[in-house]
Tab-separated table of C-alpha atoms in Angstrom:
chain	number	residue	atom	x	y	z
A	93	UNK	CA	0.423	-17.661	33.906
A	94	UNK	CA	-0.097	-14.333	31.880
A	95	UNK	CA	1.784	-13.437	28.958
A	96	UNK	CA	3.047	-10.278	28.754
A	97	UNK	CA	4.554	-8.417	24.907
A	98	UNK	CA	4.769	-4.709	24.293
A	99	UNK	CA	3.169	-2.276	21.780
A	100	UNK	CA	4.450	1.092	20.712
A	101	UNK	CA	2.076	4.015	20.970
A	102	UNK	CA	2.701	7.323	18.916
A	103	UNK	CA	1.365	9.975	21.109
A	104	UNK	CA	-0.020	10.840	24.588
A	105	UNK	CA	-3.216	10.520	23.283
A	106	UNK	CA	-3.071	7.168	21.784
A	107	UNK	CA	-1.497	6.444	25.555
A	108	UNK	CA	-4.599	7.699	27.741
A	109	UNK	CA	-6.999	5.578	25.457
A	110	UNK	CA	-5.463	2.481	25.425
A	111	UNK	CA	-5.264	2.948	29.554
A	112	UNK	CA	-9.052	3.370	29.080
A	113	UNK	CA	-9.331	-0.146	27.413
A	114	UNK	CA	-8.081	-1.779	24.316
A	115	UNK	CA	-10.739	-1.545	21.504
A	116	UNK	CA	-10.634	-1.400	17.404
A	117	UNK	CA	-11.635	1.559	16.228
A	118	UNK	CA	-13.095	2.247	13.162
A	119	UNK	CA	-11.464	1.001	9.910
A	120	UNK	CA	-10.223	-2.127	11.222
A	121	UNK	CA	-7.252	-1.531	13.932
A	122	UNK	CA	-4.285	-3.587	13.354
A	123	UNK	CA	-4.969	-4.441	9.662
A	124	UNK	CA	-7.263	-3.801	6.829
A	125	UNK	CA	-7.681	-7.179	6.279
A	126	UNK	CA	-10.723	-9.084	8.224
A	127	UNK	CA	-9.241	-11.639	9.285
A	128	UNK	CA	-5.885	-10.217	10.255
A	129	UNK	CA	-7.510	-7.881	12.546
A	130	UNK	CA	-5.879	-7.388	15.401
A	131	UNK	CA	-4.110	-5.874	18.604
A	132	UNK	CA	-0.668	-6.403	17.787
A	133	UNK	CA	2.362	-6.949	20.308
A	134	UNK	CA	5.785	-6.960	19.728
A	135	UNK	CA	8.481	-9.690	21.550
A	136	UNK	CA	10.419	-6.959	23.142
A	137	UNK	CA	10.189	-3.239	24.519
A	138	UNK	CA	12.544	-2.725	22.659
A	139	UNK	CA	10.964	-3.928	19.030
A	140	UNK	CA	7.931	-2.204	20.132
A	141	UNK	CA	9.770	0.985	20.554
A	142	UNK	CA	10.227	0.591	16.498
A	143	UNK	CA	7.212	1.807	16.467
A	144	UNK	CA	6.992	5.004	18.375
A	145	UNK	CA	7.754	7.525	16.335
A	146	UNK	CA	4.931	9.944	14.997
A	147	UNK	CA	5.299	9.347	11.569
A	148	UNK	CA	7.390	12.687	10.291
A	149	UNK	CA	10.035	12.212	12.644
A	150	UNK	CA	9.601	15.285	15.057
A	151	UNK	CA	8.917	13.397	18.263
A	152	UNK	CA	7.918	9.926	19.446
A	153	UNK	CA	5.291	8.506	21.997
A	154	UNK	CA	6.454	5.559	23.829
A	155	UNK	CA	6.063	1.749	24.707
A	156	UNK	CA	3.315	-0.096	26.801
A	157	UNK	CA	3.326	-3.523	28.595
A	158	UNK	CA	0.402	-5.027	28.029
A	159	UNK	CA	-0.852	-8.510	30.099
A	160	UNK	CA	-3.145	-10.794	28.520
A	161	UNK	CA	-5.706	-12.529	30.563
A	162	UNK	CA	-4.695	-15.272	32.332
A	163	UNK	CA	-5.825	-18.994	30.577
A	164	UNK	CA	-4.809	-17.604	26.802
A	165	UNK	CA	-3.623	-20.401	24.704
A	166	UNK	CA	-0.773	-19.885	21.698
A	167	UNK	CA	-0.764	-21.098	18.049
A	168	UNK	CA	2.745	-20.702	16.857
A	169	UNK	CA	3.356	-20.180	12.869
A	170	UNK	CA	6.363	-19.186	10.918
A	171	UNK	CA	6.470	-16.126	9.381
A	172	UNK	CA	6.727	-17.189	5.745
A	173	UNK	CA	4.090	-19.715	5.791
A	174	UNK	CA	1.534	-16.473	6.641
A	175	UNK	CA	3.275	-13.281	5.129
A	176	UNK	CA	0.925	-10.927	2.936
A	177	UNK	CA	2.711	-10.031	0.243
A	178	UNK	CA	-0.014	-8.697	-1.930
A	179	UNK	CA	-0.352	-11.352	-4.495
A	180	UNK	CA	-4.646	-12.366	-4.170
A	181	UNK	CA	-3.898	-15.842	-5.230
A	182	UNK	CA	-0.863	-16.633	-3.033
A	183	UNK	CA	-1.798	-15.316	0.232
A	184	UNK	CA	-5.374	-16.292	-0.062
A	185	UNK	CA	-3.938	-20.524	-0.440
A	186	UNK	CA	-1.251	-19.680	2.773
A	187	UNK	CA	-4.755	-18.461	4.725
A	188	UNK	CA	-6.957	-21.059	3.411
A	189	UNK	CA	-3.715	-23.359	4.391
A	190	UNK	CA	-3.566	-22.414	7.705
A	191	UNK	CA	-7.122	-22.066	9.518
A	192	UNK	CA	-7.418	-25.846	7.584
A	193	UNK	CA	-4.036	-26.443	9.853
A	194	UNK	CA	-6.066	-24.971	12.776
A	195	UNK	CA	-9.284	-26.312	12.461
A	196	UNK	CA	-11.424	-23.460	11.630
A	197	UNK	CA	-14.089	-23.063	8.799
A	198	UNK	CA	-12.502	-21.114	5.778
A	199	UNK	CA	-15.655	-19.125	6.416
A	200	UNK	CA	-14.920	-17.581	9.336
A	201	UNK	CA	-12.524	-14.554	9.981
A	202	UNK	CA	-9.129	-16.311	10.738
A	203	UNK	CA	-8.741	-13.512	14.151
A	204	UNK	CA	-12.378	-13.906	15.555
A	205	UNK	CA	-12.274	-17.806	15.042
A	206	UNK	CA	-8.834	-17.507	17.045
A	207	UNK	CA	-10.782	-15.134	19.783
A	208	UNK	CA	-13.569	-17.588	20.078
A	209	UNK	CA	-10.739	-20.291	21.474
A	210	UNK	CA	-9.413	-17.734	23.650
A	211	UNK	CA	-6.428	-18.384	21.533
A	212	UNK	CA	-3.454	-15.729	20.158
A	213	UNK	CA	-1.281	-16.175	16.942
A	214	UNK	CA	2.284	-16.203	17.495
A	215	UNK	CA	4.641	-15.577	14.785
A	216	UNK	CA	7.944	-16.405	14.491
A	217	UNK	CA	11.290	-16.096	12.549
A	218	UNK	CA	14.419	-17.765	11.882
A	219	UNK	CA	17.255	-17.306	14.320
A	220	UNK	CA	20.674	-18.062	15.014
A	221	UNK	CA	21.945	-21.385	14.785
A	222	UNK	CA	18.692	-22.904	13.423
A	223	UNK	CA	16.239	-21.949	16.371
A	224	UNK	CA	13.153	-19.274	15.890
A	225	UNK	CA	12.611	-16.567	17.641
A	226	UNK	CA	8.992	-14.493	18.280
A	227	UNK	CA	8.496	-11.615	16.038
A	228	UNK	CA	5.354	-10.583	17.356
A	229	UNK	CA	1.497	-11.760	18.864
A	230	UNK	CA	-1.663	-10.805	16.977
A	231	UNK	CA	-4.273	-10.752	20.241
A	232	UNK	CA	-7.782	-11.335	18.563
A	233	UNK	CA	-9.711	-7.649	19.940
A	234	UNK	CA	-12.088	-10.474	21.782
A	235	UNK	CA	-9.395	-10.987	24.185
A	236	UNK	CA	-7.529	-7.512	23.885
A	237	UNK	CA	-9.937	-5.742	25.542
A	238	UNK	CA	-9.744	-7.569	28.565
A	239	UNK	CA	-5.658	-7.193	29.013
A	240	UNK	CA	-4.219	-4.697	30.765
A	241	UNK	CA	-1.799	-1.926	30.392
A	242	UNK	CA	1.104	0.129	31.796
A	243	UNK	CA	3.309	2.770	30.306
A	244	UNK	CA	7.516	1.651	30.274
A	245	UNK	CA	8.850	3.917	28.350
A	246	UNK	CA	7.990	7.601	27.232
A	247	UNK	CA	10.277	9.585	24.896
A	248	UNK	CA	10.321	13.137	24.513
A	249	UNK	CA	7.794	14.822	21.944
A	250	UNK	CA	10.691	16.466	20.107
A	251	UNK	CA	13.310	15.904	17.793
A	252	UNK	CA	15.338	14.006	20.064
A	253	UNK	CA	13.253	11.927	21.400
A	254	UNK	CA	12.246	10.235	17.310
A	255	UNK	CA	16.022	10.402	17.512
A	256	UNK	CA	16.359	8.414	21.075
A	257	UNK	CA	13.872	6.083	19.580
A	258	UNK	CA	15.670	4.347	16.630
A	259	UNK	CA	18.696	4.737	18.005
A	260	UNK	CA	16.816	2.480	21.377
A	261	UNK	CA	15.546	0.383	18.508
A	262	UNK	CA	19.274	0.010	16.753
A	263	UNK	CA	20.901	-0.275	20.275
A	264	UNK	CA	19.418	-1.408	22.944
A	265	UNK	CA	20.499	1.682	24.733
A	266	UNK	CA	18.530	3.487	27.185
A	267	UNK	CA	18.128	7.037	26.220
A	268	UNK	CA	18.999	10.315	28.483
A	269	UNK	CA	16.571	11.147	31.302
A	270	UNK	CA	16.164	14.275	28.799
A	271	UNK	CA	15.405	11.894	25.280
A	272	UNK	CA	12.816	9.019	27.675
A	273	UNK	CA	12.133	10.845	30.852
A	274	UNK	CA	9.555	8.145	31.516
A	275	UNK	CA	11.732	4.432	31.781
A	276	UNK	CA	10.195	1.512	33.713
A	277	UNK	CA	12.380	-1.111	32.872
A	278	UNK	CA	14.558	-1.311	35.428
A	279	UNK	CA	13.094	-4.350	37.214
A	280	UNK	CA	13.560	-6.320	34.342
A	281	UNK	CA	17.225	-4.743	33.607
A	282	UNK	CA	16.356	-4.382	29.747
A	283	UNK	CA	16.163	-8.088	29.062
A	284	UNK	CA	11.862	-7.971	29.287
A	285	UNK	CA	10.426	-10.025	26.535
A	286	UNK	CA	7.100	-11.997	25.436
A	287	UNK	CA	8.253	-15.177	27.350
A	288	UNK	CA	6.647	-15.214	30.784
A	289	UNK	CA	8.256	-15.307	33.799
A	290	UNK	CA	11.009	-18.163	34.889
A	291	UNK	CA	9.592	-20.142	37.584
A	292	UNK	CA	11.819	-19.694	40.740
A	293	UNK	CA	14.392	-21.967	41.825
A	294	UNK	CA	13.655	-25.187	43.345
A	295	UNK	CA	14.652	-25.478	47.323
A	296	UNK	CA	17.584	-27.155	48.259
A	297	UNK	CA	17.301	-30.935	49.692
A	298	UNK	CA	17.882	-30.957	53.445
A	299	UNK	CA	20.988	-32.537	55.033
A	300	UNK	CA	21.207	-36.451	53.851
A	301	UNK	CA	18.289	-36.265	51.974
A	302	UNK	CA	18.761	-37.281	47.745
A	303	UNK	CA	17.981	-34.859	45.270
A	304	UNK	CA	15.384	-35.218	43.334
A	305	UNK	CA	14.906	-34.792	39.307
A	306	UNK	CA	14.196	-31.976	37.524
A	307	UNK	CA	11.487	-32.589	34.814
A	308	UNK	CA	12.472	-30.598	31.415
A	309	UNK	CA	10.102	-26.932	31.206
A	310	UNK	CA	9.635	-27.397	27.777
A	311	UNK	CA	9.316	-24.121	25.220
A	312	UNK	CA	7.039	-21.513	27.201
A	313	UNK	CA	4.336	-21.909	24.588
A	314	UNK	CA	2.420	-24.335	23.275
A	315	UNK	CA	-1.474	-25.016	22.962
A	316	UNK	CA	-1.664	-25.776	26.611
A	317	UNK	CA	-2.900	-23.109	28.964
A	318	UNK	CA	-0.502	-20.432	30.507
């Protein structure tokens, strides 16, 4: 099974290249930081859509959905056991912390060590009521450039449309025809996220015939293979 987040581009152009193929560029896309470095996806089209805008707030570019291979595995971490904060000392122990958590030489780039498993980092945050929820998927560029990409949302190049934008991103709203007049969202009736697909309902038992037991689905990622 694939899995499927969203990314928010900035401009048309930024659109027709990453429909050409999903490649750093130079300066290290994603983060400055070697081993951060990245293609980074957002839960929702709507969190992605946080980052449309084109940076002075005149107009806004749009969202993508973008399909990983299929066979990608997940490691999950929590947010504040890997945030940069700027401090040398403490975020180079949290790295050092976690590739010794994942198995992987402290020599090695945390991102292509990650890429070499076929494996994404998924981070997450705390929730309601206890549970976590996924902020966002850093896709090592080995295994970015082999997803695939379509446009769901396109906002207007204008003042509006950086308007339509947050207020998507506050809301959960969908814009005027006029603010988005590209919206591709409607099979999914807003509610799209990183989790893949549910797996369609099991059949009925015939007439006189016991029903079965349904074995528990579990959390849709883990280190087993979608």
């Amino acid at each position: 099974m694939s899995l499927v987040g969203y990314h928010g581009y900035k401009s048309p152009a930024d659109l027709e290249s990453m429909k050409d193929g999903l490649r750093p560029t130079e300066g290290g896309e994603g983060n400055h930081d070697p081993n951060w470095q990245g293609f980074y996806l957002a839960a929702t089209a709507q969190d992605a859509a946080g980052y449309a805008g084109n940076g002075d707030g005149t107009g806004a570019g749009g969202v993508v959905r973008v399909t990983l291979p299929d066979g990608v595995t997940v490691e999950t971490v929590k947010k504040e056991d890997v945030n940069v904060t700027g401090d040398t000392e403490h975020d180079g122990e949290q790295l050092r912390k976690l590739k010794e958590k994942l198995g992987i030489d402290p020599t090695e780039h945390l991102m292509d060590a990650l890429g070499s498993r076929n494996t994404v980092l998924q981070v997450t945050v705390p929730g309601n009521g206890g549970t976590r929820s996924v902020e966002e998927i850093i896709v090592p560029w080995q295994i970015a450039e082999h997803a695939t990409v379509q446009q769901v949302i396109g906002f207007a190049d204008t003042l509006r449309g950086s308007a339509a934008a947050a207020d998507y991103v506050a809301t959960g709203t969908r814009p005027s025809d006029r603010d988005a007049p590209f919206w591709d969202l409607a099979d999914i009736a807003g509610t799209d996220h990183l989790s893949p697909p549910a797996a369609p309902p099991a059949p009925q038992p015939a007439d006189g015939e016991a029903s079965g037991s349904t074995a528990d689905a579990g959390h849709p990622y883990s280190h087993d293979e979608l």
